[in-house]
PDB file of C-alpha atoms in Angstrom:
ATOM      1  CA  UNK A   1       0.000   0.000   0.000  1.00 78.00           C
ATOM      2  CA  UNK A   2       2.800   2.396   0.537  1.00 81.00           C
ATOM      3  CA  UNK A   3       4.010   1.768  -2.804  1.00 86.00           C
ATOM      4  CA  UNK A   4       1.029   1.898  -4.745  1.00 87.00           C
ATOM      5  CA  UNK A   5       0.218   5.541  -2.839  1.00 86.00           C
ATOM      6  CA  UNK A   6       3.818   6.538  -4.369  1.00 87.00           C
ATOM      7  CA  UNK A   7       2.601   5.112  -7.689  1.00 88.00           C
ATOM      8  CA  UNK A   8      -0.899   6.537  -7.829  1.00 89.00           C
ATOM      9  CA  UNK A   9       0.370  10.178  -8.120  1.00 87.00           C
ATOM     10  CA  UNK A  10       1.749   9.598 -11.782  1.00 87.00           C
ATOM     11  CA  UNK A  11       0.036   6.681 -13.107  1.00 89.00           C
ATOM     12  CA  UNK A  12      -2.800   4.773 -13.358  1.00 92.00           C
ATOM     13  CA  UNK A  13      -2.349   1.534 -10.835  1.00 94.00           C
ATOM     14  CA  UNK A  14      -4.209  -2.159 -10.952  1.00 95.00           C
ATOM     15  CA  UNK A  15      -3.749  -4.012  -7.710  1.00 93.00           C
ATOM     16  CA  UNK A  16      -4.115  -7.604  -6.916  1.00 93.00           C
ATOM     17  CA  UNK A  17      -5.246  -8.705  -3.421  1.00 91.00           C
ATOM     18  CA  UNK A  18      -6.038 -11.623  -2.023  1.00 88.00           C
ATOM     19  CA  UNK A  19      -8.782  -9.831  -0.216  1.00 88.00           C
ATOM     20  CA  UNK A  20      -8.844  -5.983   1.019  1.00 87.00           C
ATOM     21  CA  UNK A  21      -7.645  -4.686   4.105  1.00 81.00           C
ATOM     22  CA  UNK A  22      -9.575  -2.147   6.603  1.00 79.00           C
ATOM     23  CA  UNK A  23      -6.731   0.388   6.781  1.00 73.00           C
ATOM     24  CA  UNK A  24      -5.301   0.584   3.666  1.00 79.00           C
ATOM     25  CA  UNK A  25      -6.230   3.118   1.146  1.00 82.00           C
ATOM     26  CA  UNK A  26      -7.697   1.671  -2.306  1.00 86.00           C
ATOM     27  CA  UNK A  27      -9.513   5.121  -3.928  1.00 88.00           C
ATOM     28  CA  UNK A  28      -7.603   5.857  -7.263  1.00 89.00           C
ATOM     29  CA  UNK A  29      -6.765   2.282  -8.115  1.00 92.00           C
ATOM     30  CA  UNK A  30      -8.724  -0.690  -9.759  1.00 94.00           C
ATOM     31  CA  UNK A  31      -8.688  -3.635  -7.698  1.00 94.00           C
ATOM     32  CA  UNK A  32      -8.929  -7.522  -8.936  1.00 95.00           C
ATOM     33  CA  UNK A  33      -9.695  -9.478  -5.372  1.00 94.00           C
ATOM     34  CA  UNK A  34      -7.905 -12.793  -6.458  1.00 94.00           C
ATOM     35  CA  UNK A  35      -5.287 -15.288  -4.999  1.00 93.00           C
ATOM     36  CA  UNK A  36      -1.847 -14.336  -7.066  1.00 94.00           C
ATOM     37  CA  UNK A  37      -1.332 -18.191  -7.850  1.00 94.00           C
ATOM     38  CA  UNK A  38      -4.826 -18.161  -9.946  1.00 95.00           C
ATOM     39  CA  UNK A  39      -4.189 -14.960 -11.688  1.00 94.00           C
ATOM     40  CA  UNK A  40      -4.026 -15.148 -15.462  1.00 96.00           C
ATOM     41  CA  UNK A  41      -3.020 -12.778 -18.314  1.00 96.00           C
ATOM     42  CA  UNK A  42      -6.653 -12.649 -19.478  1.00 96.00           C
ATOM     43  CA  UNK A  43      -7.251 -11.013 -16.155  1.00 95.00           C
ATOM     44  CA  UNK A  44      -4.983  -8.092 -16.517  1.00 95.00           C
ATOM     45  CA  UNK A  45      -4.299  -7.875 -20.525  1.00 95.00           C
ATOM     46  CA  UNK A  46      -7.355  -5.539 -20.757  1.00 95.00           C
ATOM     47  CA  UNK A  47      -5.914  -2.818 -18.955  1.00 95.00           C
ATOM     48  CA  UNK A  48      -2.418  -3.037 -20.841  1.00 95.00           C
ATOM     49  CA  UNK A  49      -0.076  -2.798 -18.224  1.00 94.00           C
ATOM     50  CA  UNK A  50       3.144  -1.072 -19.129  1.00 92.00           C
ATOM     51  CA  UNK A  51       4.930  -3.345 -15.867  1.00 93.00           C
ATOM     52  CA  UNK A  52       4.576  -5.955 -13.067  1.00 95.00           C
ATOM     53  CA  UNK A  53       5.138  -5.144  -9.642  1.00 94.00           C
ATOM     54  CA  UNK A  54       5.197  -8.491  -7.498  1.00 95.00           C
ATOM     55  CA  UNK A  55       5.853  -7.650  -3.755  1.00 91.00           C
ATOM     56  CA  UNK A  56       3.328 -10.880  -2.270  1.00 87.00           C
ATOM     57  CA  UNK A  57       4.678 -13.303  -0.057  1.00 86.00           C
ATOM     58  CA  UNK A  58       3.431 -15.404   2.265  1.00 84.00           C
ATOM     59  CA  UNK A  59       6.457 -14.588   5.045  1.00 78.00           C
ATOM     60  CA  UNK A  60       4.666 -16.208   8.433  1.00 70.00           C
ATOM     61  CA  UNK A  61       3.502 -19.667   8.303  1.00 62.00           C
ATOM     62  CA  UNK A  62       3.586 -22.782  10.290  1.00 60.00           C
ATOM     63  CA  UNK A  63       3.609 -25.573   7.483  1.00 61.00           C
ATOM     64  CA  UNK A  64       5.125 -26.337   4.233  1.00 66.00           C
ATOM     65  CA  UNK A  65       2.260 -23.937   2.474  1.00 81.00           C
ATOM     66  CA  UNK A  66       4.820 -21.049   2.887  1.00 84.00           C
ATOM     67  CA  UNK A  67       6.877 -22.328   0.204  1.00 87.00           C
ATOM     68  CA  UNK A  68       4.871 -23.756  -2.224  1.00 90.00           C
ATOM     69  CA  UNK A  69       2.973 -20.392  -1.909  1.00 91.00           C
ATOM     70  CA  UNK A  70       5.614 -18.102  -2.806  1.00 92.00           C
ATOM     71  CA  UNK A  71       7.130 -20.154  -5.413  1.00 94.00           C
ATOM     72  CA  UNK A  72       3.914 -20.751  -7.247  1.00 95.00           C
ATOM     73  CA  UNK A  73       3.074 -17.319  -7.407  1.00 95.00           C
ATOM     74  CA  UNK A  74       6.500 -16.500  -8.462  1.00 96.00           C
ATOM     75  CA  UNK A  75       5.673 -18.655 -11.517  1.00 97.00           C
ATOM     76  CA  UNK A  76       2.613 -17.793 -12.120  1.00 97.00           C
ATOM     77  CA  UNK A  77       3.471 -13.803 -12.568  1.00 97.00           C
ATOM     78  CA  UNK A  78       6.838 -15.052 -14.519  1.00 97.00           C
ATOM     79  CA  UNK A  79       4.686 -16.804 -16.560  1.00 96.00           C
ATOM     80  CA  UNK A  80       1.949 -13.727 -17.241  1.00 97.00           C
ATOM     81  CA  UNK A  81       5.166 -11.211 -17.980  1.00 96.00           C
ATOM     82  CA  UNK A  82       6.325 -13.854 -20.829  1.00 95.00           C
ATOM     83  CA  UNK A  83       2.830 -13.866 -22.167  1.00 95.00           C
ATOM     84  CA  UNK A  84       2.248 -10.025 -22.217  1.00 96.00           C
ATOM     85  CA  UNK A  85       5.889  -9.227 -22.186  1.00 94.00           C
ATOM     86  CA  UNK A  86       6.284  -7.056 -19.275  1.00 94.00           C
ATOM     87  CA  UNK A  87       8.981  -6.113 -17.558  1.00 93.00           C
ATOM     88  CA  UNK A  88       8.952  -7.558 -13.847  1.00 94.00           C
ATOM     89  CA  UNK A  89       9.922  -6.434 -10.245  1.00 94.00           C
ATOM     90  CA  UNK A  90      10.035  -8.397  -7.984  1.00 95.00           C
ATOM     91  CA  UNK A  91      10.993  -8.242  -4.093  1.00 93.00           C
ATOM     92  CA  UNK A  92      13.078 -10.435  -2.603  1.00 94.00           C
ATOM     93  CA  UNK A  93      14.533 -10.630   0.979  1.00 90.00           C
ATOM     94  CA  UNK A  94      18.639  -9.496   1.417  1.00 88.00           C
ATOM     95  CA  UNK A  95      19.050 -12.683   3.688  1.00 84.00           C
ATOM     96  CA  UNK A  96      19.191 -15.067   0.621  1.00 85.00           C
ATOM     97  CA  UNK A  97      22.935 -13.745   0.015  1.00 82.00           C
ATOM     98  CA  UNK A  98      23.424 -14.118   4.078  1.00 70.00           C
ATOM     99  CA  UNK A  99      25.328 -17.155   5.166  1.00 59.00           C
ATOM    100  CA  UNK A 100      23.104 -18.382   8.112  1.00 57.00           C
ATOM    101  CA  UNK A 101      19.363 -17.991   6.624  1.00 63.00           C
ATOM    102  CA  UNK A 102      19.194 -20.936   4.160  1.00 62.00           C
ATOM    103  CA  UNK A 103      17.342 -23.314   6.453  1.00 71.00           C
ATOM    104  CA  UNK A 104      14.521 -20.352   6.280  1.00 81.00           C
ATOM    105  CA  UNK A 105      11.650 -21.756   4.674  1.00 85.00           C
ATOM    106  CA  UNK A 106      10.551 -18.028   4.155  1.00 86.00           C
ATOM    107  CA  UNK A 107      14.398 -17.075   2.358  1.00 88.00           C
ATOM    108  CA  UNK A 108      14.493 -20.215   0.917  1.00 90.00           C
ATOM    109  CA  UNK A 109      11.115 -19.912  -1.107  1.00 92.00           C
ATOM    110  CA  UNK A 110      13.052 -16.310  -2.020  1.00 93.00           C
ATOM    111  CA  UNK A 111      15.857 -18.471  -3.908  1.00 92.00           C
ATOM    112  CA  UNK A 112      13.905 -20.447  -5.538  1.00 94.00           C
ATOM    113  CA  UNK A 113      11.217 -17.654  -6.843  1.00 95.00           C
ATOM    114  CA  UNK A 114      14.549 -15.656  -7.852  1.00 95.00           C
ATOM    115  CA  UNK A 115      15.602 -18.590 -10.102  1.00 95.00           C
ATOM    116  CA  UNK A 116      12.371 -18.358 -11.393  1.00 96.00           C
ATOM    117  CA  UNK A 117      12.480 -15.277 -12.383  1.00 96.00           C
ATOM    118  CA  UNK A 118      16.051 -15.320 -14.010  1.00 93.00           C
ATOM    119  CA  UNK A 119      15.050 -18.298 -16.260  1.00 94.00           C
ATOM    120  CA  UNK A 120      11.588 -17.077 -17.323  1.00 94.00           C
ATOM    121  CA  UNK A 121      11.552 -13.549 -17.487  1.00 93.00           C
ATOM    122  CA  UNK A 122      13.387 -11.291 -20.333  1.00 90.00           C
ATOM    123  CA  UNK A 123      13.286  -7.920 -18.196  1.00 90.00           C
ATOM    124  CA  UNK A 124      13.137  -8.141 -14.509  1.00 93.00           C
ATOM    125  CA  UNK A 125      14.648  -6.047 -11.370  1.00 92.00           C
ATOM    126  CA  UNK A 126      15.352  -8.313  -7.931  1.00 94.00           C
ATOM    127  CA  UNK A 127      15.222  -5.660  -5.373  1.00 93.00           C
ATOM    128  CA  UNK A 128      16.593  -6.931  -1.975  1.00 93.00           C
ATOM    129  CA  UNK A 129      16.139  -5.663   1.055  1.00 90.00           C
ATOM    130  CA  UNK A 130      15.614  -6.596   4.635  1.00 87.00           C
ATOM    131  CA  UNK A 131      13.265  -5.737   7.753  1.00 83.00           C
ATOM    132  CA  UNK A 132      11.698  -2.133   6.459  1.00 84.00           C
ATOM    133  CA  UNK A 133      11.149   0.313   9.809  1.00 82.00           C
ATOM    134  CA  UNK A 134       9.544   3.754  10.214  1.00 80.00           C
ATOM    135  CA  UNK A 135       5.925   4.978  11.210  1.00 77.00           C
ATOM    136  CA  UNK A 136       2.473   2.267  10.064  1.00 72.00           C
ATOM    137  CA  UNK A 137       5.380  -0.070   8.834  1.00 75.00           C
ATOM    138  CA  UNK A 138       4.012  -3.882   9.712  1.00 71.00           C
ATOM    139  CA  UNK A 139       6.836  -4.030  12.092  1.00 71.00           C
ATOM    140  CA  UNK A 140       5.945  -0.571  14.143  1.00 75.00           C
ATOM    141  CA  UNK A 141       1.702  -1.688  13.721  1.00 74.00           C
ATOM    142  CA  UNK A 142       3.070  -4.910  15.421  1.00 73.00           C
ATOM    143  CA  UNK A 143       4.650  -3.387  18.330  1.00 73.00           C
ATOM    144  CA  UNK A 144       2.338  -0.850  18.822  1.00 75.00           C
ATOM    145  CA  UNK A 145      -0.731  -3.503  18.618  1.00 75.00           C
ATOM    146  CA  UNK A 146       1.811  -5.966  21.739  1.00 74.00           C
ATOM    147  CA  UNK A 147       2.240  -2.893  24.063  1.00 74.00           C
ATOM    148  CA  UNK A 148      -1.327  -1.347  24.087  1.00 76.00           C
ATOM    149  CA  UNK A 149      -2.118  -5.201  25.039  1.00 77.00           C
ATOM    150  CA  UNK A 150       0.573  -6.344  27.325  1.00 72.00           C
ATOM    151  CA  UNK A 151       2.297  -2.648  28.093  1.00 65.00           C
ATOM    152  CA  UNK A 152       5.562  -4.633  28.678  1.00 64.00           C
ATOM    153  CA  UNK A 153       7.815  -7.106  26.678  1.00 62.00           C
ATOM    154  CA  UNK A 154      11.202  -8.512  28.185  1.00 62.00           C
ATOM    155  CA  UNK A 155      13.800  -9.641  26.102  1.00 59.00           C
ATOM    156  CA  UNK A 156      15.801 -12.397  27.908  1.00 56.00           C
ATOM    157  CA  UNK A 157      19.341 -13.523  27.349  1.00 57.00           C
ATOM    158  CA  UNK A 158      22.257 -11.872  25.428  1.00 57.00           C
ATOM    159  CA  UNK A 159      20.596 -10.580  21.948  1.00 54.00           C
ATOM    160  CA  UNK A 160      23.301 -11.664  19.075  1.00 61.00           C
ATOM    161  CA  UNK A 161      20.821 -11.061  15.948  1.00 66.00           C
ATOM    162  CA  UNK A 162      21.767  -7.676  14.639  1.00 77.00           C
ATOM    163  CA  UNK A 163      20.292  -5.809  11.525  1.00 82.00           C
ATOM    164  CA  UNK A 164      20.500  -2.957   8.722  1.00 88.00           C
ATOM    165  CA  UNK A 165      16.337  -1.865   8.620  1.00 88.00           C
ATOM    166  CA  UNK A 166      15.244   0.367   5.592  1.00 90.00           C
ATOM    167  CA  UNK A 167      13.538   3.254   6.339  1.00 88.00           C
ATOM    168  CA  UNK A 168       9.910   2.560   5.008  1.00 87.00           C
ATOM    169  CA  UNK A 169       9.949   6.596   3.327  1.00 88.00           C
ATOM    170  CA  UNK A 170      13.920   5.863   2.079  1.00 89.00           C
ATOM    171  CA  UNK A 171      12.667   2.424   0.051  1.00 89.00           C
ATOM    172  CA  UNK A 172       9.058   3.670  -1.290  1.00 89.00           C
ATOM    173  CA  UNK A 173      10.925   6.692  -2.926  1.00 89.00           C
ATOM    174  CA  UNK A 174      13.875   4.309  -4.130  1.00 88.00           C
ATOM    175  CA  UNK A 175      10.906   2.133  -5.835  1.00 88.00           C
ATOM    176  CA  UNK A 176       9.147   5.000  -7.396  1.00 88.00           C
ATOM    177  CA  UNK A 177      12.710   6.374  -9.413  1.00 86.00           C
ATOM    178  CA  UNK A 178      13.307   2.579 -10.452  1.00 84.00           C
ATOM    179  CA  UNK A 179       9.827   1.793 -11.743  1.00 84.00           C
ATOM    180  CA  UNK A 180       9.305   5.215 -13.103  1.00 82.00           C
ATOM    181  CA  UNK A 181      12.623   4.728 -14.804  1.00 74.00           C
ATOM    182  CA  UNK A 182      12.099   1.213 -16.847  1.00 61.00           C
ATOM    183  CA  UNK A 183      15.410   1.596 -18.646  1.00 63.00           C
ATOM    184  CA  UNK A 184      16.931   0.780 -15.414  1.00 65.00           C
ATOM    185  CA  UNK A 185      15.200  -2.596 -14.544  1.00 71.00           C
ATOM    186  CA  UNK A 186      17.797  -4.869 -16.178  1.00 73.00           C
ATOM    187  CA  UNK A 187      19.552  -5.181 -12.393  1.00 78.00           C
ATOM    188  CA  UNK A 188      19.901  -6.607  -9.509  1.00 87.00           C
ATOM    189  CA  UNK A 189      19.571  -4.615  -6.293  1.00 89.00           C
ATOM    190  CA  UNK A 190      20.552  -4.960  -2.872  1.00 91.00           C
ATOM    191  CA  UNK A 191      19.470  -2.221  -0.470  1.00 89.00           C
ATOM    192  CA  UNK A 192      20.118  -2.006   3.323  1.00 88.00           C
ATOM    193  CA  UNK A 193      20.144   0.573   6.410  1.00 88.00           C
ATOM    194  CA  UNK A 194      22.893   2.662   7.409  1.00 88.00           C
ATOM    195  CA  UNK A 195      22.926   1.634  10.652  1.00 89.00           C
ATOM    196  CA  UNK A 196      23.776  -1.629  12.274  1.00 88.00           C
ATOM    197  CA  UNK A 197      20.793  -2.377  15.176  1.00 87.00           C
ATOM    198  CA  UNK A 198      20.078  -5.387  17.565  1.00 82.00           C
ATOM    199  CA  UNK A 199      16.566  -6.419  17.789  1.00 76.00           C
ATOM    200  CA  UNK A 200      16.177  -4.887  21.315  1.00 76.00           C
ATOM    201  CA  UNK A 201      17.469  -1.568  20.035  1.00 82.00           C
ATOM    202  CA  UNK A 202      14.790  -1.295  17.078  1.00 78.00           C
ATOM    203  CA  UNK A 203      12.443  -2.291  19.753  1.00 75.00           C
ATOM    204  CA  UNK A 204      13.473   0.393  22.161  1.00 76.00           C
ATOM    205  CA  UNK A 205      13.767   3.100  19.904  1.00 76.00           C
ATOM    206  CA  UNK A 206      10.220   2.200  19.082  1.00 72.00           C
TER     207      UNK A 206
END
């Protein structure tokens, strides 16, 4: 949603959802309310898109389903951009060029999707980038949401995990230049944070 508010101020943006969400902001935008797997080119061709702009994942989940999810959709839009012959972004997580997060089912279904979309597609971006911070990010909504419940979380034992967030205003703008500039997609991008943070120090600052 912050993305396609970006996009809506120069063009004219068709968004596929799953199913819509209270908060977010759909005026200005045509909406198709299907699962990205079972989307087809016969669904979108009639609004000749100039680009496709695949940011769904499926990033918690307790089974297997987390996989197969994000890998079949990856195909699926690969498959739609070959048909219409669009140019693709797609968004990716920085962990899958980390040492330690290949056991993720989550970065794993990342690798896969991204050989996906080397083989199939003829124009495509991979824009990397890991946990994205700053004010109604999911991460900041998810705090807020635990405190105004609980009004106190402990973290226990030494915290080793440390982190370079995005700022959520810093990536949307990044975005809108790439996708507004289509000469550029032929790339690979990895984007991280300046700064270096622990989980408890995101938290805090929060």
């Amino acid at each position: 949603n912050f993305l396609t508010e970006r996009l809506k101020q120069k063009h004219k943006v068709v968004s596929i959802v799953r199913s819509r969400k209270e908060l977010f902001d759909y005026n200005s935008e045509t909406i198709i309310e299907k699962d990205v797997k079972f989307i087809s080119a016969d669904d979108i061709c009639s609004y000749s898109p100039d680009i496709f702009i695949h940011f769904a994942a499926v990033i918690y989940s307790g089974n297997n389903n987390q996989y197969i999810d994000n890998v079949e959709m990856a195909k699926n839009v690969c498959n739609i951009c070959n048909v219409l012959d669009l140019p693709l972004v797609f968004s990716s997580t920085i962990n899958v060029v980390g040492l330690n997060s290949k056991e993720d089912q989550y970065v794993n279904s990342k690798l896969k999707s991204e050989e996906l979309v080397s083989e199939l597609c003829k124009t495509y971006s991979i824009v990397r980038f890991p946990l994205v911070i700053g004010r109604d990010s999911p991460l900041v909504k998810g705090i807020e949401n635990i405190l105004i419940k609980w009004r106190l979380l402990l973290f226990l034992g030494k915290q080793k995990g440390r982190i370079q967030p995005v700022p959520v205003e810093a990536l949307i703008k990044y975005l809108g230049e790439l996708i507004d500039g289509t000469e550029r997609l032929r790339q690979d991008i990895n984007i991280v944070g300046k700064y270096i943070y622990s989980y408890r120090e995101i938290w805090g600052n929060v």
